[in-house]
Short mmCIF file of C-alpha atoms in Angstrom, two decimals:
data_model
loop_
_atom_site.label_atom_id
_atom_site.label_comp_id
_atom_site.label_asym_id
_atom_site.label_seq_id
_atom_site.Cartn_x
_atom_site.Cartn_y
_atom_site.Cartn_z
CA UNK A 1 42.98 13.90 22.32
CA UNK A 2 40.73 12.34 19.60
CA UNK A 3 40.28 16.09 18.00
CA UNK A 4 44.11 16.40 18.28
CA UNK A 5 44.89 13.09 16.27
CA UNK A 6 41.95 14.34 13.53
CA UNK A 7 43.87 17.73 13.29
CA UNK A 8 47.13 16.26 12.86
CA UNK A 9 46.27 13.69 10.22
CA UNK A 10 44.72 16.60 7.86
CA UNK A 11 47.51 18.84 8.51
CA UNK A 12 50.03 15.89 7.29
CA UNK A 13 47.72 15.22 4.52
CA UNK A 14 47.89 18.49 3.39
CA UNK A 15 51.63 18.94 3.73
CA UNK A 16 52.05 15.50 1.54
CA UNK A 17 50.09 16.76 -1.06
CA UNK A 18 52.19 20.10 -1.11
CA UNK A 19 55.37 18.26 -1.02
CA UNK A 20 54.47 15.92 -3.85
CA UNK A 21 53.00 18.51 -6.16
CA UNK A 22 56.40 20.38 -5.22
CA UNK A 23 58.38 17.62 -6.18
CA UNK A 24 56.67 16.37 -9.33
CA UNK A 25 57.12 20.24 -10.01
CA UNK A 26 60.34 20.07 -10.09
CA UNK A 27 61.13 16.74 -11.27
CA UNK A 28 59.41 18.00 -14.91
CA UNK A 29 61.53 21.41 -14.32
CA UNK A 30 65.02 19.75 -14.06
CA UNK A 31 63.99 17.20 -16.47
CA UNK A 32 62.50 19.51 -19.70
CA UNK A 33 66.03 21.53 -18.80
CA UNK A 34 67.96 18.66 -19.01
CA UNK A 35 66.55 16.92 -22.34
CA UNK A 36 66.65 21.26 -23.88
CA UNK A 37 70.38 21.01 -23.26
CA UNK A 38 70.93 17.97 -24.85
CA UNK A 39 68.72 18.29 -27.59
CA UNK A 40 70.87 21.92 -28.22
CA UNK A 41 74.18 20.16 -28.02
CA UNK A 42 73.06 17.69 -30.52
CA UNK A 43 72.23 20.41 -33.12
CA UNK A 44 75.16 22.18 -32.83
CA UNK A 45 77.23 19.33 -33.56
CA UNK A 46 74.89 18.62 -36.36
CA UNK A 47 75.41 22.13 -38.13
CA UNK A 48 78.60 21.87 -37.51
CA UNK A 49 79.16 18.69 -39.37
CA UNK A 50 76.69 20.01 -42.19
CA UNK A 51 79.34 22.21 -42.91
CA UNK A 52 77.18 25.16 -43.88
CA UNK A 53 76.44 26.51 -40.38
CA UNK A 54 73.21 27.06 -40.18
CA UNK A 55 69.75 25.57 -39.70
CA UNK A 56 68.48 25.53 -42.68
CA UNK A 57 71.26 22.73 -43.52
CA UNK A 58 70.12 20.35 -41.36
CA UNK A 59 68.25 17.34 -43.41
CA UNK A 60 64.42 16.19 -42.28
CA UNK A 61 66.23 12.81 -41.96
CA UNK A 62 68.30 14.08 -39.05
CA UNK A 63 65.46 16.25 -37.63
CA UNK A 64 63.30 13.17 -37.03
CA UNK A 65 66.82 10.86 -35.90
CA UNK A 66 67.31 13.79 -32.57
CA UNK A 67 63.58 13.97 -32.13
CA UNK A 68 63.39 9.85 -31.75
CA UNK A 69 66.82 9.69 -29.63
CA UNK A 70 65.59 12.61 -27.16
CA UNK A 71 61.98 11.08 -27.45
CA UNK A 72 61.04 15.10 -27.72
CA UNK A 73 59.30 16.41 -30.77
CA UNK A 74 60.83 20.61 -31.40
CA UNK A 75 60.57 23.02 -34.18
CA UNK A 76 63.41 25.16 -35.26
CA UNK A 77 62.79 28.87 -36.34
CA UNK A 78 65.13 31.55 -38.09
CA UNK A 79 65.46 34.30 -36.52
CA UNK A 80 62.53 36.30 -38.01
CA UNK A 81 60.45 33.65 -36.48
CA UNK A 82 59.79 31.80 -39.63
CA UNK A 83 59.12 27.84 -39.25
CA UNK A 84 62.45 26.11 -41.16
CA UNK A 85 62.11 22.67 -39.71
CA UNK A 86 59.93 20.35 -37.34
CA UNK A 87 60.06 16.98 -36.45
CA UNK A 88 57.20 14.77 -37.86
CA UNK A 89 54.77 15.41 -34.84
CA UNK A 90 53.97 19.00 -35.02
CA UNK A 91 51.83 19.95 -38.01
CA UNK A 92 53.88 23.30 -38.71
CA UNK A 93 54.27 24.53 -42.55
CA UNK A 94 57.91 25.43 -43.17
CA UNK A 95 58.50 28.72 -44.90
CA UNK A 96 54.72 29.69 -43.47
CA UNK A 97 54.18 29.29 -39.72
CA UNK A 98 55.86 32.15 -37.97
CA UNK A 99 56.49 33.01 -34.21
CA UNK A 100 54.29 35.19 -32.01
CA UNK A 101 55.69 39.02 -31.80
CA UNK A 102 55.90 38.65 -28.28
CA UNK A 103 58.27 35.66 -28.13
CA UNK A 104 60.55 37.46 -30.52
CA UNK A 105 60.54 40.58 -29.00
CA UNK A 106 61.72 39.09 -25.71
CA UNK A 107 65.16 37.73 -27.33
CA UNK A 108 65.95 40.86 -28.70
CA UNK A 109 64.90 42.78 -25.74
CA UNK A 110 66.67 40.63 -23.09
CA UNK A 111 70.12 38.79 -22.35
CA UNK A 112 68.31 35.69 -21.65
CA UNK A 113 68.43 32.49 -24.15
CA UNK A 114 65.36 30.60 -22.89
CA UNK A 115 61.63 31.81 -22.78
CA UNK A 116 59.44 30.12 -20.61
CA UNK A 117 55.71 30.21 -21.85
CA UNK A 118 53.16 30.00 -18.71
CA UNK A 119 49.87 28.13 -19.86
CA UNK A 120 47.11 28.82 -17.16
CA UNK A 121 44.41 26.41 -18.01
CA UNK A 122 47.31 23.40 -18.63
CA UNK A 123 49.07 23.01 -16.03
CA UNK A 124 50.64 19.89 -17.49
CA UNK A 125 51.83 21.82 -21.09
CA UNK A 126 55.13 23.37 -20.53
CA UNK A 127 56.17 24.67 -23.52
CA UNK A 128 59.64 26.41 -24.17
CA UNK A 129 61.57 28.75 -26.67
CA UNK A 130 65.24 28.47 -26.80
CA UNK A 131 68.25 30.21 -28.93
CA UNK A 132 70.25 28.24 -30.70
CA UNK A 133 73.86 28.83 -31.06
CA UNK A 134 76.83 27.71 -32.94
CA UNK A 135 79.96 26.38 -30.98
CA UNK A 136 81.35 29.87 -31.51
CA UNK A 137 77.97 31.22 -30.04
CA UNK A 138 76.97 32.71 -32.61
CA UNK A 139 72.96 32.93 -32.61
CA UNK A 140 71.34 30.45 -35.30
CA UNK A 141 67.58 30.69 -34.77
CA UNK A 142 65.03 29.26 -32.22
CA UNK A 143 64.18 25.75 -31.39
CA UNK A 144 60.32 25.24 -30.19
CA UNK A 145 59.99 22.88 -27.37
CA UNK A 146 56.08 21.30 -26.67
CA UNK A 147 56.55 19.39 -23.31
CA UNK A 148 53.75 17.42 -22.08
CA UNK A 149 54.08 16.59 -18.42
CA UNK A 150 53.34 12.67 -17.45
CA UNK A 151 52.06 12.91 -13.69
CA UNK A 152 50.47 9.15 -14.12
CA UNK A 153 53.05 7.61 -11.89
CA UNK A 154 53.29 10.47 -9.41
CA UNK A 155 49.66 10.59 -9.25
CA UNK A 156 49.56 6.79 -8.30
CA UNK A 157 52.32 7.01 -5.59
CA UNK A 158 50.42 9.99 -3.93
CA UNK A 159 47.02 8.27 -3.56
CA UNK A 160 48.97 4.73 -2.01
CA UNK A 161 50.41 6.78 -0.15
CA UNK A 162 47.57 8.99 1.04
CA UNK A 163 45.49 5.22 1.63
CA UNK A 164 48.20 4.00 4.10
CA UNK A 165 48.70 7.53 5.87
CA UNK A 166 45.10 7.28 6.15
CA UNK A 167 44.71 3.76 7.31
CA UNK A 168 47.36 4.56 10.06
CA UNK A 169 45.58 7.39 11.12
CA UNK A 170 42.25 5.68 10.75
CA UNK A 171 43.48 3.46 13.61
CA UNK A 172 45.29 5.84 15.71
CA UNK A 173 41.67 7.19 16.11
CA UNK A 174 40.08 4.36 17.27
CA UNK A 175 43.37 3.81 19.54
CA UNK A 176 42.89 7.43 21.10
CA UNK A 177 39.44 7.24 21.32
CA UNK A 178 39.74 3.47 22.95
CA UNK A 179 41.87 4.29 25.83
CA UNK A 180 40.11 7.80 26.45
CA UNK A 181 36.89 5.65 27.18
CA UNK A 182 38.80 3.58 29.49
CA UNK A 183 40.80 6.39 31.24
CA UNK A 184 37.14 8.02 31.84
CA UNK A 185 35.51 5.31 33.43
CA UNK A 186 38.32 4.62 34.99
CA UNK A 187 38.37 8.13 37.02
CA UNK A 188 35.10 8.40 36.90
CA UNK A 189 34.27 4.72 38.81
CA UNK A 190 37.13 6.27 41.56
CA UNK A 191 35.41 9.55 41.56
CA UNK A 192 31.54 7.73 41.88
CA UNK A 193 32.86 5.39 44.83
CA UNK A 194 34.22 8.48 46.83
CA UNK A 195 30.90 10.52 46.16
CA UNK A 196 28.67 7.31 47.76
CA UNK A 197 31.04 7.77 50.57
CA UNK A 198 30.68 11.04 51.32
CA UNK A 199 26.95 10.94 50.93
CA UNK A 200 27.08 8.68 53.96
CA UNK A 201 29.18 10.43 56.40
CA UNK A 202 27.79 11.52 59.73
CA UNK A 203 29.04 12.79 62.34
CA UNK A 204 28.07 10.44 65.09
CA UNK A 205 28.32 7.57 62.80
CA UNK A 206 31.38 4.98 62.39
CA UNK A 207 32.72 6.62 59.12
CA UNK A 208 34.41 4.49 56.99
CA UNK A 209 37.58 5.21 55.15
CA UNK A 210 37.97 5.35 51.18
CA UNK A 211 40.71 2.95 49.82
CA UNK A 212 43.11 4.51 47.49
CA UNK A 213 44.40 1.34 45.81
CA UNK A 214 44.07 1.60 42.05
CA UNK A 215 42.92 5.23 42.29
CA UNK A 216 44.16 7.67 39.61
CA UNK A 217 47.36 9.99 40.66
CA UNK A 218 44.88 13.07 40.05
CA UNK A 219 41.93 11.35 42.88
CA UNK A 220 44.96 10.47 45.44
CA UNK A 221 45.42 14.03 46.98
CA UNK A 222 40.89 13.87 47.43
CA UNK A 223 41.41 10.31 49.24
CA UNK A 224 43.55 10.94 51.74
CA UNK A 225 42.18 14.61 52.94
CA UNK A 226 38.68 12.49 53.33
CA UNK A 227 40.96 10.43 55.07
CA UNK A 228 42.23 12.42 57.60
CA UNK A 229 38.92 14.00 58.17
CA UNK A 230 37.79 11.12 59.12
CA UNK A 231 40.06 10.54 61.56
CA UNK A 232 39.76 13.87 63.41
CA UNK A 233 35.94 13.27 63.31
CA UNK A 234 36.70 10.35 65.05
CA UNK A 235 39.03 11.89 67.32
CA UNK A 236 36.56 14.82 68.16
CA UNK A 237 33.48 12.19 68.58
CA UNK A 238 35.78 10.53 71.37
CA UNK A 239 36.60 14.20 73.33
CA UNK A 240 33.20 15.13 73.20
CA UNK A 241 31.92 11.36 74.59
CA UNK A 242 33.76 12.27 77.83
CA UNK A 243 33.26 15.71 78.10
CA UNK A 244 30.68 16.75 81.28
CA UNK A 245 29.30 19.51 79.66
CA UNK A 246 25.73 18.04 78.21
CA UNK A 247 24.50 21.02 77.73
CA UNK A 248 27.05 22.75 75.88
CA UNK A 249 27.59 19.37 73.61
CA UNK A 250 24.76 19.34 72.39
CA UNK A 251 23.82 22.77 71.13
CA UNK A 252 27.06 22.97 69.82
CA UNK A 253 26.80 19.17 68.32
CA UNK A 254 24.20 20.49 66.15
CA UNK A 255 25.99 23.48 65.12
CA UNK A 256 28.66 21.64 63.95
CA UNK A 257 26.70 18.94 62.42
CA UNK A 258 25.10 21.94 60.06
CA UNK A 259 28.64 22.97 59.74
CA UNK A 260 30.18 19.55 58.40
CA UNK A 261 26.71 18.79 56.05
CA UNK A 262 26.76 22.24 55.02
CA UNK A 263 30.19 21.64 52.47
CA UNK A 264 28.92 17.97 52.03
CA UNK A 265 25.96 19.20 50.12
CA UNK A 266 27.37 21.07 47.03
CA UNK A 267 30.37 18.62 47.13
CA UNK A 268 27.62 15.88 46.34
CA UNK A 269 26.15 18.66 43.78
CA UNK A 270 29.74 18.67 42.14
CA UNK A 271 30.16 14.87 41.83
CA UNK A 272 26.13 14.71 40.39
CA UNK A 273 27.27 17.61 38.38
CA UNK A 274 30.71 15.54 36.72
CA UNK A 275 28.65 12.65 36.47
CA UNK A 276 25.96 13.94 33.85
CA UNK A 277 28.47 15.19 31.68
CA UNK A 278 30.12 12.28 31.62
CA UNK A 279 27.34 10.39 30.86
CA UNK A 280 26.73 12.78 28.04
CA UNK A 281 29.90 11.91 26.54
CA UNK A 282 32.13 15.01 27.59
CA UNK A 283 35.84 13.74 28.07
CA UNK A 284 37.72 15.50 31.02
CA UNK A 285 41.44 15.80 31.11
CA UNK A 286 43.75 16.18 33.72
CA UNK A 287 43.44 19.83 34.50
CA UNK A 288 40.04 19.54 34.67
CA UNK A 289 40.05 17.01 37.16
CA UNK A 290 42.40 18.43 39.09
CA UNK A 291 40.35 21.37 39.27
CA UNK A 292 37.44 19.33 40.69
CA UNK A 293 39.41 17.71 43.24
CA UNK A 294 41.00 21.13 44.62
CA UNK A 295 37.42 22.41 44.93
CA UNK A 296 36.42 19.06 47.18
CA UNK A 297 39.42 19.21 48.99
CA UNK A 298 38.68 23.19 49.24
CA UNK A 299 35.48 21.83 51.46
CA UNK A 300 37.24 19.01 53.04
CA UNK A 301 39.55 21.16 54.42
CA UNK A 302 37.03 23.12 55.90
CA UNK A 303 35.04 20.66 57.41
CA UNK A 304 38.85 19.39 58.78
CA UNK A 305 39.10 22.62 60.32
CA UNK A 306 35.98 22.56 62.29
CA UNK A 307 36.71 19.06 63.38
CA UNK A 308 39.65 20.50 65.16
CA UNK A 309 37.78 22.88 66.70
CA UNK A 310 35.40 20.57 67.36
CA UNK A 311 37.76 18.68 69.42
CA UNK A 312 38.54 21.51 71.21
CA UNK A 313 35.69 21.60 73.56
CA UNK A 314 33.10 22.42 70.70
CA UNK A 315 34.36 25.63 69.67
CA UNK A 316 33.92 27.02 66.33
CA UNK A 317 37.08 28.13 64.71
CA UNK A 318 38.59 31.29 65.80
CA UNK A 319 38.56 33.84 62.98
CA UNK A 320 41.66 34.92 61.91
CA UNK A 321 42.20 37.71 59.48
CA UNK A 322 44.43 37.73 55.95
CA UNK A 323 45.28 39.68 53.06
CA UNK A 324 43.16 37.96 49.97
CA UNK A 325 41.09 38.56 46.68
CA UNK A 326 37.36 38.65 47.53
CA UNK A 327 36.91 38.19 43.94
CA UNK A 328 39.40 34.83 43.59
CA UNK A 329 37.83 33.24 46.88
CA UNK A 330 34.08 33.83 45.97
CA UNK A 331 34.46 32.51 42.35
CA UNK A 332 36.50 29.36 44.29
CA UNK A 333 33.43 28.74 46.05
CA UNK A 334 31.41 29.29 42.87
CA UNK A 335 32.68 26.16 41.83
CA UNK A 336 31.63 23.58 44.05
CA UNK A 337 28.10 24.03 42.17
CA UNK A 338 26.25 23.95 38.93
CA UNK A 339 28.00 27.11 37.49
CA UNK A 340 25.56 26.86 34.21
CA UNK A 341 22.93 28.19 36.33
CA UNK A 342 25.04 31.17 38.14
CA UNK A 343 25.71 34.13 36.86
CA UNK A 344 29.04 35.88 38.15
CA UNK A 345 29.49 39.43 37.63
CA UNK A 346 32.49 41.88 38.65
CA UNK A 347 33.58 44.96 36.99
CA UNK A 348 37.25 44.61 38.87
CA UNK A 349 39.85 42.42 38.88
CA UNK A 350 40.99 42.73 42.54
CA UNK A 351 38.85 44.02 45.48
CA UNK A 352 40.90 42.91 48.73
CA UNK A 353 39.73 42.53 52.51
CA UNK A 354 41.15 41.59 55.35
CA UNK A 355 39.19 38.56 55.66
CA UNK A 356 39.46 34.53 56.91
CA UNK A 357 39.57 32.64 53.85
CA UNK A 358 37.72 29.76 55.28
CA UNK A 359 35.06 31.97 56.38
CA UNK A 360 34.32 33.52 53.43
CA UNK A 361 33.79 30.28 51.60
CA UNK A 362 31.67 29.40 54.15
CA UNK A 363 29.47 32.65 53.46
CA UNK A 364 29.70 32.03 49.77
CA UNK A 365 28.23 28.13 50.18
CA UNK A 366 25.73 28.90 52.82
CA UNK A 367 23.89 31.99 50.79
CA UNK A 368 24.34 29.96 47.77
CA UNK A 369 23.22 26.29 48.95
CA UNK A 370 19.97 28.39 50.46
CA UNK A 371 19.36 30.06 47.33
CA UNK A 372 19.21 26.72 45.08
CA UNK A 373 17.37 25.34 47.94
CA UNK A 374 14.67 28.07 47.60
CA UNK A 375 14.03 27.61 44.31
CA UNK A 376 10.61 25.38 43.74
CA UNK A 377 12.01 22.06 41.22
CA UNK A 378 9.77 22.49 38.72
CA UNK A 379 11.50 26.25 38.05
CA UNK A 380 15.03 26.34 36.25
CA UNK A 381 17.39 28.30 38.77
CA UNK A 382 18.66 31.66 38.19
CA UNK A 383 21.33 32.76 40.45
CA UNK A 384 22.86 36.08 40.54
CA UNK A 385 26.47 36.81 42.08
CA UNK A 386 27.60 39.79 41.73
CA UNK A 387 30.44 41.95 43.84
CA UNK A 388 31.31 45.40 43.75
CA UNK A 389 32.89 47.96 46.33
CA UNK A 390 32.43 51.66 47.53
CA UNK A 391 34.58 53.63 49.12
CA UNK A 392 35.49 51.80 52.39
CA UNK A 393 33.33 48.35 52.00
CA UNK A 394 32.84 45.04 50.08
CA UNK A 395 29.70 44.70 48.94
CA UNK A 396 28.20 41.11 47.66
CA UNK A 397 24.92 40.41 46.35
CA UNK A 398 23.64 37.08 45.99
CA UNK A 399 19.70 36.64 44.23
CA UNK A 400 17.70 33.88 43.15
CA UNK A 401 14.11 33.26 41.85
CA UNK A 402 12.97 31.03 44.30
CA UNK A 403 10.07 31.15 46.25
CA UNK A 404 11.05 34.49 48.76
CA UNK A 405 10.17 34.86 52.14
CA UNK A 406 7.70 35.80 53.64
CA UNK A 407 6.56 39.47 55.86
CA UNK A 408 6.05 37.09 58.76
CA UNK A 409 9.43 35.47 59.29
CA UNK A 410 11.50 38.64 58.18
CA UNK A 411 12.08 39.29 61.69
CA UNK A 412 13.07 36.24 62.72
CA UNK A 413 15.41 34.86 59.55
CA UNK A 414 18.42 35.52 61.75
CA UNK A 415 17.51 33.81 64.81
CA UNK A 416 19.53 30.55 65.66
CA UNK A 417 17.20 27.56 65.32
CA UNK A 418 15.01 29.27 62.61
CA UNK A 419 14.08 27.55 59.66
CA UNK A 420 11.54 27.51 56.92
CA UNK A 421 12.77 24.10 55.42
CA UNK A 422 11.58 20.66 56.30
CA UNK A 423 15.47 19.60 56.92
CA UNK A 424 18.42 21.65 58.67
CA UNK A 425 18.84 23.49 62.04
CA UNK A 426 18.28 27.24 60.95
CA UNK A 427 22.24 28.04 62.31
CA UNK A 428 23.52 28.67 58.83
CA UNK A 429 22.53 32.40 58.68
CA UNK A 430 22.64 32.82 62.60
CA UNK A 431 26.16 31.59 61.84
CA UNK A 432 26.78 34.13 58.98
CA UNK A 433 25.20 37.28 60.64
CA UNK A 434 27.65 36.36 63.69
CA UNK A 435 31.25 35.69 61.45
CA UNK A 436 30.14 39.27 59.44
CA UNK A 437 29.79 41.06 63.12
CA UNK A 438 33.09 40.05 63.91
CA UNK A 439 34.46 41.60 60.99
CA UNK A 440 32.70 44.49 61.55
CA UNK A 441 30.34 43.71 58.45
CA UNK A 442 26.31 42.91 58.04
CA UNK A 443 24.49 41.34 56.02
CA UNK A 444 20.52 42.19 54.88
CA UNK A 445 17.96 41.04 52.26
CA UNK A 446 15.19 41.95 50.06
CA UNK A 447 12.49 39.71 49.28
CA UNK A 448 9.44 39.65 47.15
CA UNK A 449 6.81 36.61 47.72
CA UNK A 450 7.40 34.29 44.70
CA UNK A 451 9.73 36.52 42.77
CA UNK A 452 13.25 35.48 44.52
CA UNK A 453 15.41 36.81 47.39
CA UNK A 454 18.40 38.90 47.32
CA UNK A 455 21.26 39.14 50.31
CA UNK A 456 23.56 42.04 50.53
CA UNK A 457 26.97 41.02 52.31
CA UNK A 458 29.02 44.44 53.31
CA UNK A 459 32.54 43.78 55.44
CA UNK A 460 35.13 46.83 55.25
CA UNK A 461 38.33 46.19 52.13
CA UNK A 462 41.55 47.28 52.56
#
């Protein structure tokens, strides 16, 4: 907004300054024309009255009388270009200071009774030849004009004008720039309060509910979709309390626990992420925000739609199958994490499957919340996503430079309850092996110890 207000004050700077030039332009146009046709009028009357009808007649006395009344000093020429009179203030020699060739060629050569006479390094000399004629219009030589343009006054309107425009400007700055400080913080405080929040939801835990009051329009839509998945947690926790089937609730309890914490964790990455560049001064406007909140509700929703499930006797959600964009849904889940350390690459614009949209995000998070999570924190990550296709399949690739794994758990990187990590269940890529199977897809790796992993994802397009 503040680079808007800065572009629009030099742009009506620079328009003022065009339109005064333009008018003081012509201002000393209509003004040396007006004073020439006055000054012309007055010495044909003159000649007239002298009787003899020509310049030549005309007495210094009278010269010097039109040159005071039109406060406009002139010479007057025959017309061979030979100096006949002047007014006191031009040093000509009568009889002896003739005209240039060219001036006099361009009266005989055109129609045209006035010569303009262009003076590049002056802008503010103007001067001007004219004919003059008798009242019968008969041509009696050529009058000399010198015309000095005074821009003092112009000059002094322009810059008191350019000082207020300024000034008004000046302050529409610090206006802008006030009021974009406080519409940050004032998102940003919403945004920081419903990141804490999420941080602390469990599960088995009494969750409690964000407040929308005096939450930005853009934030609203985020607020109540926590909302509601709060409730259905609570909902599910109370179905599964009376449920008789320990066994089952509990290995499935922990599935779904790694389900719900597994969006939670790059939704907190998104919030860190908005918060340093706030901090570094980055302004965010509406779109922007609004981008961000789709991509938490994105992961709300999903966690709302294992909730249900959840409530239905601990079932994961049944897969379902739609037309959609690998491409769109992958760089979707992108999103949700530090995109200045991915790098997303697809040669196509479109590569569709018959997929579950939910699903696939799910994929997407999982490899990529691993891959960051491989990657030691003294090393600056480097993640790879790219996708491509072949005849019949989708193929994604997903690398990283983390620490690999190892020959001995290759085997066994599959298996439910498997984990290298001091945290987490080891379902996620149980999980993902078992969602690709029922799309008739796999998914493999390639790992070198302390060089980075890379997983292959392969489900059949349309």
């Amino acid at each position: 907004m503040m680079v808007f207000v800065v572009v629009e004050s030099i742009m009506i700077a620079g328009v003022t300054l065009y339109q005064f030039n333009k008018q003081n332009s012509e201002y000393h146009k209509d003004r040396l024309e007006r004073k020439e046709k006055n000054l012309l009028v007055d010495i044909q009357y003159e000649v007239k009255k002298s009787l003899a009808l020509t310049l030549e007649s005309l007495s210094d006395s009278t010269v010097m009388e039109m040159a005071d009344v039109h406060n406009m000093e002139f010479e007057l020429y025959n017309l061979d270009g030979v100096l006949i009179k002047s007014s006191t203030a031009i040093k000509g020699i009568p009889g002896k200071t003739e005209l240039d060739k060219n001036i006099l060629n361009f009266f005989s050569e055109n129609s045209s009774n006035r010569y303009m006479q262009e003076e590049k390094n002056n802008s503010y000399f103007k001067p001007s030849y004219n004919l003059v004629l008798s009242l019968e219009n008969k041509p009696l030589g050529i009058i000399y004009i010198p015309y000095f343009a005074d821009d003092t006054v112009s000059k002094e309107e322009r810059s008191s004008f350019l000082i207020r425009l300024g000034f008004v400007h000046g302050n529409m700055i610090l206006v802008a720039f006030v009021i974009a400080f406080f519409i940050s913080s004032f998102v940003t405080k919403s945004l920081d309060a419903i990141g804490k929040t999420i941080k602390q939801t469990r599960l088995t835990d009494k969750n409690i509910k964000i407040e929308n009051h005096n939450t930005p329009k853009e934030v609203v839509a985020l607020v109540e979709s926590y909302n509601t998945m709060i409730d259905k947690l609570k909902s599910s926790a109370v179905k599964l309390a009376k449920s008789e089937r320990e066994t089952a609730w509990r290995e499935m309890a922990k599935q779904v626990a790694h389900e719900i914490k597994n969006p939670l964790t790059p939704m907190r990455l998104s919030i860190q992420t908005f918060e340093r560049s706030y901090s570094k001064g980055q302004e965010f406007s509406k779109e922007k925000i609004k981008e961000f909140s789709d991509s938490l509700i994105q992961q709300i929703d999903t966690m709302s739609s294992i909730a249900t499930a959840f409530s239905d006797f601990a079932e994961m959600p049944t897969p379902k199958k739609e037309k959609l964009n690998v491409i769109q849904i992958v760089d979707v889940a992108l999103d949700i994490f530090n995109r200045d350390f991915i790098e997303f690459k697809c040669e196509d614009k479109e590569i569709e499957a018959s997929f579950d949209r939910t699903q696939l995000i799910r994929i997407t998070t999982n490899l990529l919340k691993n891959a960051f999570q491989a990657i030691p924190e003294n090393k600056i990550p480097e993640i790879k996503v790219s996708i491509s296709q072949n005849a019949k399949q989708v193929l994604i690739l997903i690398s990283d430079n983390g620490y690999g794994i190892s020959k001995s758990d290759t085997e066994k990187i599959f298996e439910p309850n498997f984990t290298t990590k001091s945290s987490g269940m080891g379902l996620g890529l149980s999980m993902i092996k078992s969602i690709l199977e029922a799309y008739n897809g796999s998914i493999s790796f390639k790992s070198k110890k302390n060089k980075g992993t890379t997983f292959e994802v392969k489900f059949p397009k349309i």
